[in-house]
Amino acid sequence: MPPLDSYLSLCQRQREIQLLGTTASLLNWDQETFLPPSAAPYRAEQLAALSSLTHRMATSEEVQRLLEESEAIGFPNDSVEFSNVRQIRRNFDRAMKIPNDLVEEFARICSHGHHAWVAARQKSDFSLFAPHLSKILEFTRRKAEYWGYPDHPYDALLEGYEPGMTTREVRLVLEGLAPQQSNLLSAISNHQATQAIPTISGHFPENAQRQFNQEVAAAFGFDFQAGRIDATAHPFCTTLGPRDVRLTTRYDLTDFTQSLYSVLHEAGHGLYEQGLPVENFGLPSGESVSLGIHESQSRLWENKIGRTRAFWDHWLPRAQELFPDARSLTPESITASVLRVKPSFIRVEADEVSYDLHIALRFELELALVEGSLPVEEVPSAWNARFHSLFGLTVPDDARGCLQDIHWSMGGIGYFSTYTLGNLNSAQLFEAALASSPTIGSDLANGQYASILNWMRTNIHQHGQRWSAPELIERATGQRTQNTAHLRYLESKYLSA
Amino acid sequence: MPPLDSYLSLCQRQREIQLLGTTASLLNWDQETFLPPSAAPYRAEQLAALSSLTHRMATSEEVQRLLEESEAIGFPNDSVEFSNVRQIRRNFDRAMKIPNDLVEEFARICSHGHHAWVAARQKSDFSLFAPHLSKILEFTRRKAEYWGYPDHPYDALLEGYEPGMTTREVRLVLEGLAPQQSNLLSAISNHQATQAIPTISGHFPENAQRQFNQEVAAAFGFDFQAGRIDATAHPFCTTLGPRDVRLTTRYDLTDFTQSLYSVLHEAGHGLYEQGLPVENFGLPSGESVSLGIHESQSRLWENKIGRTRAFWDHWLPRAQELFPDARSLTPESITASVLRVKPSFIRVEADEVSYDLHIALRFELELALVEGSLPVEEVPSAWNARFHSLFGLTVPDDARGCLQDIHWSMGGIGYFSTYTLGNLNSAQLFEAALASSPTIGSDLANGQYASILNWMRTNIHQHGQRWSAPELIERATGQRTQNTAHLRYLESKYLSA
C-alpha cells in the first residue's frame, strides 16, 4: 500500500469508529431525555455493547499497523496530517496501556460506586460511599501507573481531560488564584450588601421560556438546522454528528433566567462544536481539544456575554413581550439580580466569583487523595475545614459538602480543575478578543454577536486538536493560561458599579 | 462444547445482534422525531454502519457453526428451542442466499428510487419514477430467484413479511373479498346518505390531545413505564428494547380524533410488543410473528374497540372535560362521525369498509408486475381503470393514484397484502374472543379492557414466533385466515343501525 493510502485508511477507520461513538452518544442523550423508566437496564446493555465494539475497533491490529505506516510517512510538523497522526497515536497508546480486565473491573467498580454515591448522598452519609471511593482511588492510581507520567501521578489523570497540561502548572495557577479570589469574594459581598438587589418572581410558562432561549441562542449564532434544545434534569451538550449538536436545559417556572443561563452555557459548548471543521469530523483535527477550552467557550457566552447589562439592555424588551411577569423589571434590576454574589455550599449553584473556590477545594483534596496523604475516611472533615477557611461557612451535612458532586463516583478524578481552567481561559480569550478589534465591544453592546463568534471561530474552533490546549491559548492570547485576566474581569465587573 | 452450550451461545449471539438492531431502531426513531434537518446525511451513514455490522454478525461463520450444532441436538418439535433454531435458520438462510453485492446494489437502487418517487409524487408525474420502478422490479425478481419459492416468485417476497403464507392462499382470500366488499361499500354509502352525520370542528389544543390519548392508551393496558408517545409526520410504533416501545402520532388541532385513532392503532402494535415474552427478547420466541398478525392487533384496538358507540359512551365525558369544543357532541353524534364511510383516492385516509379495496388493487398490480404481465409504463392506466371499477371514481392524477404510497419506492413489494390480512385476522380474532367468554363483550361496554387484552396475550402475544402466522391464527380461532368474519363484522357494524 503506498504510504499516503495508509494514512487515508487510518482516517477512514477513525471515522468508522466515530459513527459508532456518536451512536452511543445518541443512546446516552435519549437516556437523559426520553427513555421510559423501565427501559434503563437494557439501555445499559446497549451502551456496553457499543463501547466494547468501539474499543475493539480502536485498538485493532489493523489500526496499529496503519498508525505505524502513517508515522513513517514523515508529515511536516506543522501539518494537519501530522497532528492527526500524533493524536491518534496518543489515544491509541492510552487505550492500549490499560489491560482490558482492568478497564472492565474499573467500569464495574464505578457502576457500584455510582449507586452507592446516590444512596449516600440521599442519606447524607459519607461512610456509605467511602469504601467505594477507596477502591476507585486504588484503581485510579493503578491506571496512572500504567499510563505513566512525567512528574506526578495526577499528570496522567489530567491528561485525560486537559492534554498537555501538567499538575505543576495547574497547581501554580489555581493556588495563586484562591487567596485573591477569596478576598475579592469578601469585597464584592460587602459591596453588594449596600445595594438593594431585586429577586425575579412570577410565573414564566415553559413554552415562552423555550421560545426566548431559542431566540437568544440563535442570535448568538447557534444553528438550529444542525442542533436542538431539550429538557433534562441536568443540562448538558452532546454532539451526535457533524451537524447535530444537542443542548439540554431545565425549566424553573418561577425564574426564567435559570433555564436561560443553562442554555447560554450549553450553547457556548454547542457553538464550539458547530465551529469545528465539519470535513474533519471523526478525526482529531475535527474534535475539541480539551475540557478547559470547551468550558472557556460556555463560560464566555454564559457570563462574559449573557450575564451583563448590555445583554439585558438588548434582550429585556423581548423577554417582556414573552413574559408578562417580567414587565416590572428594568435592565438595571435584572442585571443586578443575575449578578448577585452569595457564597453557598453547592458548586453548581455558585456565582462566578465564588465558583473557583469550590474548585480549589476539590483540586486540593483530589491531589491529597491521589498522593495518599489524605485518608478517604477523613474527606468530610478535611472538606468542611477547608470550606470554612475559604467561604467562612460551616458545612451542615455531607450532602451539601463532600457528597454533592457526581464526578468521583464515576471515576472522574482529575476533572474538576478544568472548570477553573475554563474560567481563566474564558477571561483571557475575551480580553484578547476585545483588544484585537474595537468593534467587538460595540457590537456586543448592540446585541451583535457575529464578530466575537468569528474571533473564536478563527482563533479556537477551527483548529480542532491541531495544537494542545496550552499552545492554542498561547497562540490566541500571547500567553499560557494565567489567573490575571480572570481576576481583572471579576474585579472590574463586580466592583466598578 | 457440549451440545446445549452451542444452543445457548447461539442465543447469546442473537441477543448481541439485537442490541445493535434496537440501537439502529433508536437512530431511526430519532430521525423521525427529533433529528435536526442538516443532520440527515450523517444519520444515513450511522444507519448504514450499524446495518453492515449486524449483517456481518448475523451471517458469521460462528453463527453458522452454532446453528448446525444446535440443529444436531434434536430438540422436540413442539419445544421453544426447536422453534428458535428453526427461525434462526430461516433468517440465516434468507440472509445468506442473496449475494452481498446484490444487497448493496439494491439498497442503492432503492435509495435513488425513493428520491425519484418523492419528486415524481410532487410533480404527479409517474414517468419520473417508472425507470426506477423497473430496476427495483428487476432486482426484486432476481432476489426472489435467489431465495427460491414453491410455486410463484411472489411467494418469496411474501415470506419476508408474512412467513408461512402463500400467494395462492392470499389470492384466494383477497379475490373472494373484493366483490363482496365493493357491494357492501355501495350499500353502506347509500345507507349513510340517508343519515345526517355531524362533523367534528373546533379547536383542540395539542396538550389536551396528548393527555386524552395517553389516558385511553393507558386504560387499554399500554405501559407508559415501558413506552411513550411522540409526534411525527407519519405515525408508527417501534421497539427499542424489551421494555421500550415507542408510539408516534400527529396532531390535527381542528379534530382530536385524528391523533386519537392513530394512537389507538399504534398502541395496538405496542400492546403486542409489550406482550411478547420479555425474557426471550432478541430470540424468535420473543419477536412478533408477521405483519398480518401485527396489523390484526392495531386494527383491533383502533376499530373493533375504539371506533364504536361503547367506546364513546365511556370516553366522551372525559374528552369533554379536556376539550371545551367537544361539549356539543353526543356519544351518538361522535360515533356517527368516526364511522363515516366515504370512498376516496387515498389509502391511508380510507375508512375500514373501503380500505381493503385499496389493497386489492395494489395486490393485483404487484402480482402482474412481478409476473411481467403488466409493463411498468402501463401502471397508471391499469391503476386508474381498476380504481374506477372498484370505487366508481376517476383518479384525477398520479399523486392521488399510483404514486401515493412509499412502499414500492423502498423495495417493499409484497407488503401491501398484509394490511388486509391484518383486517381479516383482526375480525376473526375478535369474533373468537367474544365467543370464548361472555364477559369480554360486557367488559368492553363498561370501558374495561383487561379481559380482551388477556385473551390476546394468551392466544397471540406470548407465543412470539413459536408457530407461523397461519398456524397461530388457526390455533386461536379454529381456522386459517378467512374473509368471512371481516365481512360479518363490517355488515353488522355499518348496516345494523
PDB file of C-alpha atoms in Angstrom, chain B residues 206-374:
ATOM      1  CA  GLU B 206     -52.183  19.632  21.450  1.00  0.00           C
ATOM      2  CA  ASN B 207     -51.532  19.326  25.196  1.00  0.00           C
ATOM      3  CA  ALA B 208     -55.098  18.234  25.850  1.00  0.00           C
ATOM      4  CA  GLN B 209     -54.943  15.768  22.927  1.00  0.00           C
ATOM      5  CA  ARG B 210     -51.747  14.295  24.357  1.00  0.00           C
ATOM      6  CA  GLN B 211     -53.396  13.924  27.751  1.00  0.00           C
ATOM      7  CA  PHE B 212     -56.530  12.273  26.355  1.00  0.00           C
ATOM      8  CA  ASN B 213     -54.621   9.885  24.081  1.00  0.00           C
ATOM      9  CA  GLN B 214     -52.364   8.879  26.946  1.00  0.00           C
ATOM     10  CA  GLU B 215     -55.284   8.170  29.278  1.00  0.00           C
ATOM     11  CA  VAL B 216     -57.038   5.993  26.711  1.00  0.00           C
ATOM     12  CA  ALA B 217     -53.881   4.106  25.753  1.00  0.00           C
ATOM     13  CA  ALA B 218     -53.109   3.524  29.450  1.00  0.00           C
ATOM     14  CA  ALA B 219     -56.656   2.261  30.018  1.00  0.00           C
ATOM     15  CA  PHE B 220     -56.187  -0.173  27.114  1.00  0.00           C
ATOM     16  CA  GLY B 221     -53.172  -1.503  29.010  1.00  0.00           C
ATOM     17  CA  PHE B 222     -50.243   0.233  27.327  1.00  0.00           C
ATOM     18  CA  ASP B 223     -47.465   0.521  29.926  1.00  0.00           C
ATOM     19  CA  PHE B 224     -46.010   4.036  29.934  1.00  0.00           C
ATOM     20  CA  GLN B 225     -43.220   2.956  32.271  1.00  0.00           C
ATOM     21  CA  ALA B 226     -42.051   0.942  29.287  1.00  0.00           C
ATOM     22  CA  GLY B 227     -43.105   3.175  26.424  1.00  0.00           C
ATOM     23  CA  ARG B 228     -44.026   6.658  25.289  1.00  0.00           C
ATOM     24  CA  ILE B 229     -45.774   8.693  22.573  1.00  0.00           C
ATOM     25  CA  ASP B 230     -44.115  11.392  20.448  1.00  0.00           C
ATOM     26  CA  ALA B 231     -45.074  13.389  17.377  1.00  0.00           C
ATOM     27  CA  THR B 232     -44.057  12.522  13.800  1.00  0.00           C
ATOM     28  CA  ALA B 233     -45.269  13.281  10.278  1.00  0.00           C
ATOM     29  CA  HIS B 234     -46.293   9.635   9.821  1.00  0.00           C
ATOM     30  CA  PRO B 235     -47.396   7.640  12.893  1.00  0.00           C
ATOM     31  CA  PHE B 236     -45.553   4.418  13.701  1.00  0.00           C
ATOM     32  CA  CYS B 237     -44.606   2.020  16.504  1.00  0.00           C
ATOM     33  CA  THR B 238     -41.057   0.877  17.111  1.00  0.00           C
ATOM     34  CA  THR B 239     -39.421  -1.279  19.768  1.00  0.00           C
ATOM     35  CA  LEU B 240     -36.103  -0.098  21.184  1.00  0.00           C
ATOM     36  CA  GLY B 241     -35.794  -2.696  23.924  1.00  0.00           C
ATOM     37  CA  PRO B 242     -37.797  -5.298  25.841  1.00  0.00           C
ATOM     38  CA  ARG B 243     -39.312  -2.517  27.942  1.00  0.00           C
ATOM     39  CA  ASP B 244     -39.108   0.343  25.490  1.00  0.00           C
ATOM     40  CA  VAL B 245     -41.926   0.604  22.972  1.00  0.00           C
ATOM     41  CA  ARG B 246     -42.325   3.977  21.265  1.00  0.00           C
ATOM     42  CA  LEU B 247     -45.520   5.109  19.569  1.00  0.00           C
ATOM     43  CA  THR B 248     -45.920   8.227  17.471  1.00  0.00           C
ATOM     44  CA  THR B 249     -48.876  10.221  16.199  1.00  0.00           C
ATOM     45  CA  ARG B 250     -49.645  13.529  14.520  1.00  0.00           C
ATOM     46  CA  TYR B 251     -51.927  16.272  15.778  1.00  0.00           C
ATOM     47  CA  ASP B 252     -54.757  17.949  13.880  1.00  0.00           C
ATOM     48  CA  LEU B 253     -55.778  20.913  16.023  1.00  0.00           C
ATOM     49  CA  THR B 254     -59.234  21.018  14.409  1.00  0.00           C
ATOM     50  CA  ASP B 255     -60.129  17.339  15.049  1.00  0.00           C
ATOM     51  CA  PHE B 256     -58.849  15.486  18.092  1.00  0.00           C
ATOM     52  CA  THR B 257     -59.996  12.100  16.794  1.00  0.00           C
ATOM     53  CA  GLN B 258     -57.241  12.096  14.147  1.00  0.00           C
ATOM     54  CA  SER B 259     -54.394  11.803  16.669  1.00  0.00           C
ATOM     55  CA  LEU B 260     -56.542   9.590  18.900  1.00  0.00           C
ATOM     56  CA  TYR B 261     -57.159   6.885  16.309  1.00  0.00           C
ATOM     57  CA  SER B 262     -53.517   6.975  15.248  1.00  0.00           C
ATOM     58  CA  VAL B 263     -52.556   6.400  18.869  1.00  0.00           C
ATOM     59  CA  LEU B 264     -55.095   3.596  19.302  1.00  0.00           C
ATOM     60  CA  HIS B 265     -53.769   1.934  16.152  1.00  0.00           C
ATOM     61  CA  GLU B 266     -50.119   2.270  17.199  1.00  0.00           C
ATOM     62  CA  ALA B 267     -50.985   1.298  20.785  1.00  0.00           C
ATOM     63  CA  GLY B 268     -52.418  -1.924  19.353  1.00  0.00           C
ATOM     64  CA  HIS B 269     -48.998  -2.620  17.815  1.00  0.00           C
ATOM     65  CA  GLY B 270     -47.419  -1.553  21.090  1.00  0.00           C
ATOM     66  CA  LEU B 271     -49.575  -3.848  23.227  1.00  0.00           C
ATOM     67  CA  TYR B 272     -48.445  -6.766  21.070  1.00  0.00           C
ATOM     68  CA  GLU B 273     -44.802  -5.750  21.510  1.00  0.00           C
ATOM     69  CA  GLN B 274     -45.259  -5.292  25.262  1.00  0.00           C
ATOM     70  CA  GLY B 275     -46.989  -8.674  25.448  1.00  0.00           C
ATOM     71  CA  LEU B 276     -44.109 -10.602  23.902  1.00  0.00           C
ATOM     72  CA  PRO B 277     -42.127 -12.606  26.488  1.00  0.00           C
ATOM     73  CA  VAL B 278     -39.502 -10.193  27.826  1.00  0.00           C
ATOM     74  CA  GLU B 279     -37.116 -12.981  28.801  1.00  0.00           C
ATOM     75  CA  ASN B 280     -36.904 -14.069  25.153  1.00  0.00           C
ATOM     76  CA  PHE B 281     -36.168 -10.602  23.780  1.00  0.00           C
ATOM     77  CA  GLY B 282     -33.735 -10.927  20.891  1.00  0.00           C
ATOM     78  CA  LEU B 283     -34.806 -14.500  20.126  1.00  0.00           C
ATOM     79  CA  PRO B 284     -37.521 -15.524  17.645  1.00  0.00           C
ATOM     80  CA  SER B 285     -39.685 -16.691  20.568  1.00  0.00           C
ATOM     81  CA  GLY B 286     -39.635 -13.093  21.832  1.00  0.00           C
ATOM     82  CA  GLU B 287     -40.451 -11.483  18.493  1.00  0.00           C
ATOM     83  CA  SER B 288     -43.646 -10.753  16.602  1.00  0.00           C
ATOM     84  CA  VAL B 289     -44.524 -13.381  14.031  1.00  0.00           C
ATOM     85  CA  SER B 290     -45.724 -11.463  10.962  1.00  0.00           C
ATOM     86  CA  LEU B 291     -47.052  -8.157   9.707  1.00  0.00           C
ATOM     87  CA  GLY B 292     -50.510  -9.641   9.212  1.00  0.00           C
ATOM     88  CA  ILE B 293     -50.638 -10.605  12.891  1.00  0.00           C
ATOM     89  CA  HIS B 294     -49.194  -7.276  13.970  1.00  0.00           C
ATOM     90  CA  GLU B 295     -51.798  -5.405  11.967  1.00  0.00           C
ATOM     91  CA  SER B 296     -54.554  -7.570  13.461  1.00  0.00           C
ATOM     92  CA  GLN B 297     -53.682  -6.107  16.862  1.00  0.00           C
ATOM     93  CA  SER B 298     -53.533  -2.478  15.733  1.00  0.00           C
ATOM     94  CA  ARG B 299     -56.835  -2.795  13.860  1.00  0.00           C
ATOM     95  CA  LEU B 300     -58.448  -4.494  16.834  1.00  0.00           C
ATOM     96  CA  TRP B 301     -57.791  -1.638  19.248  1.00  0.00           C
ATOM     97  CA  GLU B 302     -58.318   1.083  16.677  1.00  0.00           C
ATOM     98  CA  ASN B 303     -61.513  -0.175  15.059  1.00  0.00           C
ATOM     99  CA  LYS B 304     -63.126  -3.063  16.894  1.00  0.00           C
ATOM    100  CA  ILE B 305     -62.680  -1.377  20.259  1.00  0.00           C
ATOM    101  CA  GLY B 306     -62.019   2.324  19.638  1.00  0.00           C
ATOM    102  CA  ARG B 307     -64.330   3.044  16.735  1.00  0.00           C
ATOM    103  CA  THR B 308     -67.553   2.067  18.493  1.00  0.00           C
ATOM    104  CA  ARG B 309     -70.510   3.543  20.325  1.00  0.00           C
ATOM    105  CA  ALA B 310     -69.455   1.703  23.518  1.00  0.00           C
ATOM    106  CA  PHE B 311     -66.092   3.454  23.386  1.00  0.00           C
ATOM    107  CA  TRP B 312     -67.663   6.893  23.188  1.00  0.00           C
ATOM    108  CA  ASP B 313     -70.317   6.149  25.798  1.00  0.00           C
ATOM    109  CA  HIS B 314     -67.398   5.615  28.127  1.00  0.00           C
ATOM    110  CA  TRP B 315     -64.847   8.210  26.937  1.00  0.00           C
ATOM    111  CA  LEU B 316     -66.827  11.193  25.655  1.00  0.00           C
ATOM    112  CA  PRO B 317     -67.363  12.680  29.148  1.00  0.00           C
ATOM    113  CA  ARG B 318     -63.597  12.728  29.746  1.00  0.00           C
ATOM    114  CA  ALA B 319     -63.000  14.196  26.281  1.00  0.00           C
ATOM    115  CA  GLN B 320     -65.484  16.928  27.089  1.00  0.00           C
ATOM    116  CA  GLU B 321     -63.611  17.769  30.291  1.00  0.00           C
ATOM    117  CA  LEU B 322     -60.414  18.217  28.306  1.00  0.00           C
ATOM    118  CA  PHE B 323     -61.873  19.839  25.169  1.00  0.00           C
ATOM    119  CA  PRO B 324     -64.450  22.605  25.615  1.00  0.00           C
ATOM    120  CA  ASP B 325     -65.144  22.369  21.870  1.00  0.00           C
ATOM    121  CA  ALA B 326     -66.291  18.745  22.275  1.00  0.00           C
ATOM    122  CA  ARG B 327     -69.128  19.688  24.607  1.00  0.00           C
ATOM    123  CA  SER B 328     -71.748  19.875  21.863  1.00  0.00           C
ATOM    124  CA  LEU B 329     -71.074  16.274  20.825  1.00  0.00           C
ATOM    125  CA  THR B 330     -73.140  13.292  21.968  1.00  0.00           C
ATOM    126  CA  PRO B 331     -71.987   9.662  22.053  1.00  0.00           C
ATOM    127  CA  GLU B 332     -74.277   9.105  19.113  1.00  0.00           C
ATOM    128  CA  SER B 333     -73.026  12.018  17.036  1.00  0.00           C
ATOM    129  CA  ILE B 334     -69.321  11.419  17.567  1.00  0.00           C
ATOM    130  CA  THR B 335     -69.737   7.707  16.833  1.00  0.00           C
ATOM    131  CA  ALA B 336     -71.557   8.532  13.601  1.00  0.00           C
ATOM    132  CA  SER B 337     -68.782  10.949  12.737  1.00  0.00           C
ATOM    133  CA  VAL B 338     -65.953   8.431  13.196  1.00  0.00           C
ATOM    134  CA  LEU B 339     -67.901   5.726  11.352  1.00  0.00           C
ATOM    135  CA  ARG B 340     -68.434   7.824   8.259  1.00  0.00           C
ATOM    136  CA  VAL B 341     -67.813   5.728   5.127  1.00  0.00           C
ATOM    137  CA  LYS B 342     -66.746   7.618   2.055  1.00  0.00           C
ATOM    138  CA  PRO B 343     -64.739   6.193  -0.835  1.00  0.00           C
ATOM    139  CA  SER B 344     -61.690   8.330  -1.522  1.00  0.00           C
ATOM    140  CA  PHE B 345     -58.470   8.189  -3.501  1.00  0.00           C
ATOM    141  CA  ILE B 346     -56.008   7.889  -0.640  1.00  0.00           C
ATOM    142  CA  ARG B 347     -55.434   4.571   1.117  1.00  0.00           C
ATOM    143  CA  VAL B 348     -54.165   5.969   4.426  1.00  0.00           C
ATOM    144  CA  GLU B 349     -57.291   8.102   4.769  1.00  0.00           C
ATOM    145  CA  ALA B 350     -59.678   5.265   3.916  1.00  0.00           C
ATOM    146  CA  ASP B 351     -62.442   4.118   6.242  1.00  0.00           C
ATOM    147  CA  GLU B 352     -62.486   0.459   7.271  1.00  0.00           C
ATOM    148  CA  VAL B 353     -65.117  -0.508   4.698  1.00  0.00           C
ATOM    149  CA  SER B 354     -63.246   0.704   1.623  1.00  0.00           C
ATOM    150  CA  TYR B 355     -59.703   0.101   2.930  1.00  0.00           C
ATOM    151  CA  ASP B 356     -59.289  -3.421   1.603  1.00  0.00           C
ATOM    152  CA  LEU B 357     -60.352  -2.389  -1.896  1.00  0.00           C
ATOM    153  CA  HIS B 358     -57.282  -0.156  -1.988  1.00  0.00           C
ATOM    154  CA  ILE B 359     -55.244  -3.205  -1.061  1.00  0.00           C
ATOM    155  CA  ALA B 360     -56.939  -5.473  -3.595  1.00  0.00           C
ATOM    156  CA  LEU B 361     -55.926  -3.045  -6.351  1.00  0.00           C
ATOM    157  CA  ARG B 362     -52.281  -2.937  -5.222  1.00  0.00           C
ATOM    158  CA  PHE B 363     -52.065  -6.702  -4.769  1.00  0.00           C
ATOM    159  CA  GLU B 364     -53.340  -7.349  -8.295  1.00  0.00           C
ATOM    160  CA  LEU B 365     -50.911  -4.854  -9.801  1.00  0.00           C
ATOM    161  CA  GLU B 366     -47.970  -6.176  -7.796  1.00  0.00           C
ATOM    162  CA  LEU B 367     -48.630  -9.716  -8.958  1.00  0.00           C
ATOM    163  CA  ALA B 368     -48.857  -8.592 -12.583  1.00  0.00           C
ATOM    164  CA  LEU B 369     -45.674  -6.527 -12.230  1.00  0.00           C
ATOM    165  CA  VAL B 370     -43.712  -9.387 -10.677  1.00  0.00           C
ATOM    166  CA  GLU B 371     -45.005 -11.823 -13.306  1.00  0.00           C
ATOM    167  CA  GLY B 372     -44.092  -9.298 -16.011  1.00  0.00           C
ATOM    168  CA  SER B 373     -47.594  -9.320 -17.495  1.00  0.00           C
ATOM    169  CA  LEU B 374     -48.007  -5.610 -16.704  1.00  0.00           C
TER     170      LEU B 374
END
